[in-house]
Amino acid sequence: MDAFELFRKLGAGAKFDLKRFGQDAVRFKVQLKHVADDCLFAVLCLTEAGDGKLKDTGGNCISWTSSLEGKIQNLPSEGKEKNSLKRLKHLHQEKVNRIRSQHRINVHGCDVPDPVCTFEELQSEYHLNPRVLQNLRDAGLNSPTPIQMQAIPLMMHSRELLACAPTGSGKTLAFCLPLLTHLQQPANRGFRAVVISPTRELASQTYRELLRLSEGVGFRVHIIDKASLAAKKYGPQSNKKYDILVSTPNRLIFLLKQDPPALNLSSVEWLVVDESDKLFEDGKTGFREQLATVFLACSGSKVRRAFFSATCTPDVEQWCRLNLDNLVSVNIGHRNTAVDTVEQELLFVGTENGKLVAMRDIIKKGFLPPMLVFVQSIERARELFHELVYEGINVDVIHADRTQQQRDNVVNSFRAGKIWVLICTALLARGIDFKGVNLVLNYDFPTSAVEYIHRIGRTGRAGHQGKAITFFTENDKPLLRSIANVIKQAGCPVPDYMIGIKKIHSKVKRRLEKKPPKRSTICTTPRFLMKKKGKAQGRKQTARDEQQGAKKTKEQGLKKKNKTKKDEGTEKHKVTSQKMGSNSSGAELKK
DNA sequence: AAAAAAT
C-alpha cells in the first residue's frame, strides 16, 4: 500500500472533529515526522484542511486497516514514536465510536471489527469481488446501511452473531454480501452456505437477491422449489456443483430424511437464520424443532451461524449466548421497535361490522395503491376477499392454503402493480420487500406487538415514507396498550388513555398470540339468507368462489387436528430448556 | 392463528 492509498483510507471523507482533536493531530504531525512516510502522511491528512473539515475524498470515514496495523507493529519502536502511535490508535477508536453512535450501532462482544463506511472498503479490506461491487452499483446501492456497516465485517471475520435491525433496513444484503465474499471461489464440495427463511415467499426473495448480486461471478445459488426434484439434484449421485442454498426448513428436512439422505450439509460453513425469532418459535407447531434438525445436519466443524431479525426475544438471545462461539450481538437502534418512517394510526371501528364499513370508506375516499390488508386467519382472508371482489378494485388474496402457483402469481402481480389491494395472512408479515406499499391496513388487530412491528414494516422501507392504519374494536382491548406503546415510541401520537390501560399478564399475552379473539364472519349478507355451513355463502356466488369453496372442503379433511398433543408439547419444552442449559457444546435445539 | 413437504 503506497502513501496515497493510506491517505485515502485514513482520511477518506472523515468528518473529523478538528476542534476536538486538532491539537492532537498537530502534535502527531510533529512527533511522527521521522517514524514513517505513511504515518506522517496519515496524520497530515488530518491537519491539512484548514476549514475545520477534512475534504471528502470519496468515502465516509477513517478505516483502521489491518495492513496499517501491521505496518505500525513493524516500525522501529522507540518510546516516543510508539506512544504517538498509541495516541493515533486511540484517536481512531474515538472515531469508530462516533461512527457507531451516529448510526445507532450497538455492539456487544469481544474484538469487534470496525464498521465499514463504503462498499469500496469491502473490496480493499475483505476482497469483495469487483463484479459484485459493480452489481451493487447497478442495483443503485451506493453506501451500506448501519446493519451492513457492522454485520458484514463481523461475518467476514467469521464471527457468529445475533443481529437485530429494523424492518427494511437492509438485513438481507448484510448477510448476502459476506456469503458471496466468504466463499471466494465456486467449489464442488456441496453447499457451503445455507439460508433458512420462514416462508417460501421470503426464501425466493432472498434467492433472487443472491442471484442478482452474484451475477457474472459463477456461484451456484439454489432454492428448493420442488422437494421431489431437489432430491435428484442434490442427492449422493449429484456432482456437488453448488455453493449456496436458500430454503424453508421443512423442505430441507424432507430431503435430509430420505434414505439415503438426498442432501448433505456437512460442508456448510455458514448457516444464516433469517427472521430468527420466528424460526425459534416453540411448541408442536412451531419451527424450532425443524431448525434443530437443520442445525444437526450442518455437521462440519467449521460451521458458523448468524441470526438476523427485526425483533428478538430473550429466549433467542439466551440461546445464542449459550451456544454460539464468542458471540457478538449487534443492535441497530432500540430492539423491538417499529420504524419511524411509517405514519401509524389506530382507528376505533366499534364492532366487526364496523371494519367493513371503515374499509369501504377508505376505498371510496380514494387511496394510493398498492395496499396490504392483514387479517388473522385464512378463513377471514377468504371472507374479506369475497366481500371486496365486487367493489370494482383490483383485489386479490394470499395465504398458505392457496397453491404455490397461485401464491407466485399473486406476488408477481402485486409487484407489477396489477393488484391494488392484497389481502393476506401472517404469510406476508415478515421480510417481504414490496417496493412502494403505500398503506398497510391491519383489518384484524395483530396478535402481538412483534407481529405488529413486522406487519407495518412492509411499508416505510429503506427510508421511504409509509402509512399504517390499525382497526380495533372493544375485543382488542387486551393488546391495545402494548401496540399503542410501540406506536408512541416510534413518535406517532396515541391517546393517553391507551397507555394508561392496565397491563395484562404476560401469560394472557402468550395465550392471545396463540388464540386471538374469535370474530364474527365477514359478511354483509343477512344471516337468514345464508345457508348453514360449507360452500361459499350468500348472493354473490361466482366461478371463482366455487373454485375456492371446493378447495376448502377438500382440504378440511386433511386439516383436522386432534387435541391430545398439548401435554406432549409442554413436556418437549421442558426437555428443550433443560438441554439448552446444560449443553454448551453444540447447536442442539432439541434432544 | 399462521407457517411449513409431498403425493
PDB file of C-alpha atoms in Angstrom, chain A residues 191-196 245 252 256 263-273 291-305 586-588:
ATOM      1  CA  PHE A 191     -23.343 -26.487  -0.276  1.00  0.00           C
ATOM      2  CA  ARG A 192     -21.144 -24.248   1.828  1.00  0.00           C
ATOM      3  CA  ALA A 193     -23.779 -21.747   2.865  1.00  0.00           C
ATOM      4  CA  VAL A 194     -27.426 -22.178   3.805  1.00  0.00           C
ATOM      5  CA  VAL A 195     -30.045 -19.500   4.418  1.00  0.00           C
ATOM      6  CA  ILE A 196     -33.232 -20.509   6.236  1.00  0.00           C
ATOM      7  CA  LEU A 245     -28.815 -22.912  -0.694  1.00  0.00           C
ATOM      8  CA  LEU A 252     -34.587 -29.280   3.843  1.00  0.00           C
ATOM      9  CA  LEU A 256     -32.428 -34.942   4.894  1.00  0.00           C
ATOM     10  CA  LEU A 263     -28.932 -33.715   0.781  1.00  0.00           C
ATOM     11  CA  ASN A 264     -25.653 -33.462   2.584  1.00  0.00           C
ATOM     12  CA  LEU A 265     -24.971 -30.355   4.647  1.00  0.00           C
ATOM     13  CA  SER A 266     -21.653 -31.429   6.121  1.00  0.00           C
ATOM     14  CA  SER A 267     -19.694 -28.910   4.029  1.00  0.00           C
ATOM     15  CA  VAL A 268     -21.745 -25.969   5.240  1.00  0.00           C
ATOM     16  CA  GLU A 269     -19.578 -23.143   6.555  1.00  0.00           C
ATOM     17  CA  TRP A 270     -22.294 -20.549   7.044  1.00  0.00           C
ATOM     18  CA  LEU A 271     -25.797 -21.074   8.309  1.00  0.00           C
ATOM     19  CA  VAL A 272     -27.903 -17.932   8.250  1.00  0.00           C
ATOM     20  CA  VAL A 273     -31.188 -17.962  10.142  1.00  0.00           C
ATOM     21  CA  LEU A 291     -34.470 -25.644  12.913  1.00  0.00           C
ATOM     22  CA  ALA A 292     -32.786 -28.013  15.333  1.00  0.00           C
ATOM     23  CA  THR A 293     -32.791 -30.757  12.723  1.00  0.00           C
ATOM     24  CA  VAL A 294     -31.127 -28.453  10.230  1.00  0.00           C
ATOM     25  CA  PHE A 295     -28.510 -27.419  12.795  1.00  0.00           C
ATOM     26  CA  LEU A 296     -27.634 -31.016  13.451  1.00  0.00           C
ATOM     27  CA  ALA A 297     -27.334 -31.726   9.745  1.00  0.00           C
ATOM     28  CA  CYS A 298     -24.740 -28.977   9.363  1.00  0.00           C
ATOM     29  CA  SER A 299     -22.213 -31.249  10.978  1.00  0.00           C
ATOM     30  CA  GLY A 300     -18.991 -29.731   9.689  1.00  0.00           C
ATOM     31  CA  SER A 301     -16.523 -28.485  12.253  1.00  0.00           C
ATOM     32  CA  LYS A 302     -16.221 -25.133  10.526  1.00  0.00           C
ATOM     33  CA  VAL A 303     -19.885 -24.210  10.607  1.00  0.00           C
ATOM     34  CA  ARG A 304     -20.643 -20.625  11.635  1.00  0.00           C
ATOM     35  CA  ARG A 305     -24.094 -19.307  12.395  1.00  0.00           C
ATOM     36  CA  GLY A 586     -23.352 -27.564  20.135  1.00  0.00           C
ATOM     37  CA  ALA A 587     -26.274 -26.258  18.330  1.00  0.00           C
ATOM     38  CA  GLU A 588     -28.842 -28.680  19.548  1.00  0.00           C
TER      39      GLU A 588
END
